[in-house]
PDB file of C-alpha atoms in Angstrom:
ATOM      1  CA  UNK S   6      16.931 -45.207  15.963  1.00 55.00           C
ATOM      2  CA  UNK S   7      13.362 -46.225  15.783  1.00 65.00           C
ATOM      3  CA  UNK S   8      11.991 -48.291  18.401  1.00 64.00           C
ATOM      4  CA  UNK S   9      10.155 -51.424  17.523  1.00 75.00           C
ATOM      5  CA  UNK S  10       6.389 -51.134  18.688  1.00 80.00           C
ATOM      6  CA  UNK S  11       5.001 -53.898  20.558  1.00 87.00           C
ATOM      7  CA  UNK S  12       1.153 -54.575  20.363  1.00 90.00           C
ATOM      8  CA  UNK S  13       1.034 -53.108  23.870  1.00 94.00           C
ATOM      9  CA  UNK S  14       2.387 -49.952  22.799  1.00 95.00           C
ATOM     10  CA  UNK S  15      -0.671 -49.509  20.604  1.00 94.00           C
ATOM     11  CA  UNK S  16      -3.123 -50.443  23.464  1.00 96.00           C
ATOM     12  CA  UNK S  17      -1.175 -48.080  25.771  1.00 97.00           C
ATOM     13  CA  UNK S  18      -1.442 -45.293  23.309  1.00 96.00           C
ATOM     14  CA  UNK S  19      -5.089 -45.580  22.985  1.00 96.00           C
ATOM     15  CA  UNK S  20      -5.456 -45.453  26.716  1.00 97.00           C
ATOM     16  CA  UNK S  21      -3.289 -42.472  27.070  1.00 97.00           C
ATOM     17  CA  UNK S  22      -5.238 -40.706  24.403  1.00 97.00           C
ATOM     18  CA  UNK S  23      -8.553 -41.692  25.887  1.00 96.00           C
ATOM     19  CA  UNK S  24      -7.305 -40.490  29.284  1.00 96.00           C
ATOM     20  CA  UNK S  25      -6.720 -37.192  27.701  1.00 97.00           C
ATOM     21  CA  UNK S  26      -9.739 -36.822  25.738  1.00 96.00           C
ATOM     22  CA  UNK S  27      -7.464 -36.468  22.805  1.00 97.00           C
ATOM     23  CA  UNK S  28      -6.344 -33.095  23.824  1.00 98.00           C
ATOM     24  CA  UNK S  29      -2.548 -32.256  24.320  1.00 98.00           C
ATOM     25  CA  UNK S  30      -1.886 -32.334  28.073  1.00 97.00           C
ATOM     26  CA  UNK S  31       0.927 -29.527  27.572  1.00 97.00           C
ATOM     27  CA  UNK S  32      -0.794 -26.948  25.415  1.00 97.00           C
ATOM     28  CA  UNK S  33      -4.626 -27.816  25.345  1.00 97.00           C
ATOM     29  CA  UNK S  34      -4.894 -28.251  21.549  1.00 97.00           C
ATOM     30  CA  UNK S  35      -5.866 -31.551  19.704  1.00 97.00           C
ATOM     31  CA  UNK S  36      -3.032 -34.028  20.419  1.00 94.00           C
ATOM     32  CA  UNK S  37      -1.570 -36.947  18.176  1.00 94.00           C
ATOM     33  CA  UNK S  38       0.909 -38.945  19.987  1.00 96.00           C
ATOM     34  CA  UNK S  39       1.892 -40.456  23.522  1.00 96.00           C
ATOM     35  CA  UNK S  40       4.917 -38.765  25.020  1.00 96.00           C
ATOM     36  CA  UNK S  41       6.936 -40.683  27.581  1.00 97.00           C
ATOM     37  CA  UNK S  42       8.991 -39.066  30.225  1.00 97.00           C
ATOM     38  CA  UNK S  43      11.491 -41.775  30.545  1.00 97.00           C
ATOM     39  CA  UNK S  44      12.213 -43.542  27.220  1.00 93.00           C
ATOM     40  CA  UNK S  45      10.209 -46.467  26.132  1.00 91.00           C
ATOM     41  CA  UNK S  46      13.823 -48.120  26.241  1.00 91.00           C
ATOM     42  CA  UNK S  47      13.080 -48.410  29.974  1.00 94.00           C
ATOM     43  CA  UNK S  48      10.752 -51.080  29.958  1.00 93.00           C
ATOM     44  CA  UNK S  49       9.924 -51.295  33.609  1.00 96.00           C
ATOM     45  CA  UNK S  50       8.011 -47.971  33.179  1.00 97.00           C
ATOM     46  CA  UNK S  51       7.348 -48.430  29.281  1.00 96.00           C
ATOM     47  CA  UNK S  52       3.352 -49.042  29.881  1.00 97.00           C
ATOM     48  CA  UNK S  53       3.262 -47.210  33.162  1.00 97.00           C
ATOM     49  CA  UNK S  54       0.587 -44.257  32.882  1.00 97.00           C
ATOM     50  CA  UNK S  55       2.344 -41.973  35.137  1.00 98.00           C
ATOM     51  CA  UNK S  56       5.317 -42.072  32.479  1.00 98.00           C
ATOM     52  CA  UNK S  57       2.984 -40.898  29.713  1.00 98.00           C
ATOM     53  CA  UNK S  58       0.883 -38.053  28.489  1.00 98.00           C
ATOM     54  CA  UNK S  59      -1.056 -37.155  25.374  1.00 98.00           C
ATOM     55  CA  UNK S  60       0.758 -34.430  23.333  1.00 98.00           C
ATOM     56  CA  UNK S  61       0.515 -32.857  19.855  1.00 97.00           C
ATOM     57  CA  UNK S  62       3.573 -33.172  17.684  1.00 96.00           C
ATOM     58  CA  UNK S  63       5.026 -29.686  18.400  1.00 97.00           C
ATOM     59  CA  UNK S  64       4.707 -30.086  22.290  1.00 97.00           C
ATOM     60  CA  UNK S  65       6.230 -33.757  22.074  1.00 97.00           C
ATOM     61  CA  UNK S  66       9.203 -32.424  20.000  1.00 97.00           C
ATOM     62  CA  UNK S  67       9.618 -29.409  22.423  1.00 97.00           C
ATOM     63  CA  UNK S  68       9.484 -31.416  25.576  1.00 97.00           C
ATOM     64  CA  UNK S  69      12.266 -33.660  24.147  1.00 95.00           C
ATOM     65  CA  UNK S  70      14.417 -30.878  23.296  1.00 97.00           C
ATOM     66  CA  UNK S  71      13.922 -29.086  26.481  1.00 97.00           C
ATOM     67  CA  UNK S  72      14.698 -31.712  29.417  1.00 96.00           C
ATOM     68  CA  UNK S  73      14.166 -29.059  32.249  1.00 97.00           C
ATOM     69  CA  UNK S  74      10.704 -28.226  30.776  1.00 97.00           C
ATOM     70  CA  UNK S  75       9.893 -31.740  30.459  1.00 97.00           C
ATOM     71  CA  UNK S  76      10.957 -32.535  34.108  1.00 97.00           C
ATOM     72  CA  UNK S  77       8.995 -29.565  35.287  1.00 97.00           C
ATOM     73  CA  UNK S  78       5.877 -30.558  33.454  1.00 98.00           C
ATOM     74  CA  UNK S  79       5.869 -34.142  34.714  1.00 97.00           C
ATOM     75  CA  UNK S  80       6.623 -33.146  38.042  1.00 97.00           C
ATOM     76  CA  UNK S  81       3.763 -30.832  38.342  1.00 97.00           C
ATOM     77  CA  UNK S  82       1.498 -33.201  36.797  1.00 96.00           C
ATOM     78  CA  UNK S  83       2.251 -36.114  39.044  1.00 97.00           C
ATOM     79  CA  UNK S  84       3.273 -34.119  42.192  1.00 97.00           C
ATOM     80  CA  UNK S  85       6.757 -34.482  43.666  1.00 97.00           C
ATOM     81  CA  UNK S  86       6.314 -37.838  45.545  1.00 98.00           C
ATOM     82  CA  UNK S  87       4.661 -39.717  42.494  1.00 97.00           C
ATOM     83  CA  UNK S  88       7.424 -38.124  40.247  1.00 98.00           C
ATOM     84  CA  UNK S  89      10.178 -39.641  42.448  1.00 98.00           C
ATOM     85  CA  UNK S  90       8.456 -42.739  42.635  1.00 98.00           C
ATOM     86  CA  UNK S  91       8.424 -42.954  38.974  1.00 98.00           C
ATOM     87  CA  UNK S  92      11.902 -42.132  38.558  1.00 98.00           C
ATOM     88  CA  UNK S  93      12.706 -44.914  40.970  1.00 97.00           C
ATOM     89  CA  UNK S  94      10.713 -47.416  39.154  1.00 97.00           C
ATOM     90  CA  UNK S  95      12.316 -46.316  35.932  1.00 97.00           C
ATOM     91  CA  UNK S  96      15.615 -47.568  37.094  1.00 96.00           C
ATOM     92  CA  UNK S  97      14.542 -51.398  37.625  1.00 96.00           C
ATOM     93  CA  UNK S  98      15.794 -53.440  34.977  1.00 94.00           C
ATOM     94  CA  UNK S  99      13.135 -55.549  33.732  1.00 91.00           C
ATOM     95  CA  UNK S 100      12.622 -58.331  31.228  1.00 91.00           C
ATOM     96  CA  UNK S 101       9.093 -59.483  30.611  1.00 91.00           C
ATOM     97  CA  UNK S 102       8.000 -62.955  29.944  1.00 93.00           C
ATOM     98  CA  UNK S 103       5.045 -63.788  27.643  1.00 93.00           C
ATOM     99  CA  UNK S 104       3.012 -64.115  30.714  1.00 95.00           C
ATOM    100  CA  UNK S 105       4.026 -60.915  32.106  1.00 94.00           C
ATOM    101  CA  UNK S 106       3.135 -59.081  28.977  1.00 94.00           C
ATOM    102  CA  UNK S 107      -0.399 -60.886  28.997  1.00 96.00           C
ATOM    103  CA  UNK S 108      -0.953 -59.332  32.559  1.00 96.00           C
ATOM    104  CA  UNK S 109       0.091 -55.844  31.562  1.00 95.00           C
ATOM    105  CA  UNK S 110      -2.310 -56.427  28.360  1.00 95.00           C
ATOM    106  CA  UNK S 111      -5.254 -57.452  30.721  1.00 96.00           C
ATOM    107  CA  UNK S 112      -4.580 -54.619  33.047  1.00 96.00           C
ATOM    108  CA  UNK S 113      -4.468 -52.038  30.387  1.00 95.00           C
ATOM    109  CA  UNK S 114      -7.751 -53.421  28.891  1.00 95.00           C
ATOM    110  CA  UNK S 115      -9.461 -53.076  32.081  1.00 96.00           C
ATOM    111  CA  UNK S 116      -8.407 -49.619  32.630  1.00 94.00           C
ATOM    112  CA  UNK S 117      -9.296 -48.661  28.892  1.00 93.00           C
ATOM    113  CA  UNK S 118     -12.943 -50.435  29.483  1.00 94.00           C
ATOM    114  CA  UNK S 119     -13.358 -48.011  32.659  1.00 93.00           C
ATOM    115  CA  UNK S 120     -12.440 -44.726  30.561  1.00 89.00           C
ATOM    116  CA  UNK S 121     -14.618 -45.946  27.739  1.00 89.00           C
ATOM    117  CA  UNK S 122     -17.580 -46.257  30.174  1.00 82.00           C
TER     118      UNK S 122
END
């Protein structure tokens, strides 16, 4: 089932791509998409930078099909403590109001500007 993209998803993906300089964070080749550790259905971490990396199509698919490798990769990227904190945040049930989403959008835009220079 395809998940409906929120305008924040597009902004978030741009930020993740820029943070990785467009390079797949798993294999080092040119990437093409954002990969989430916890599904985008978990709204508490949907736009959390710890929950996402930039991958090429093959690596994204590989990581999705190999949960142990996916877990090892994110744990190595974040370190044990941040990885556990991400897992805790992912279990929080969240329903965002319009003003909450505006705050997230503003925060993402600030982070994007910092990366753009």
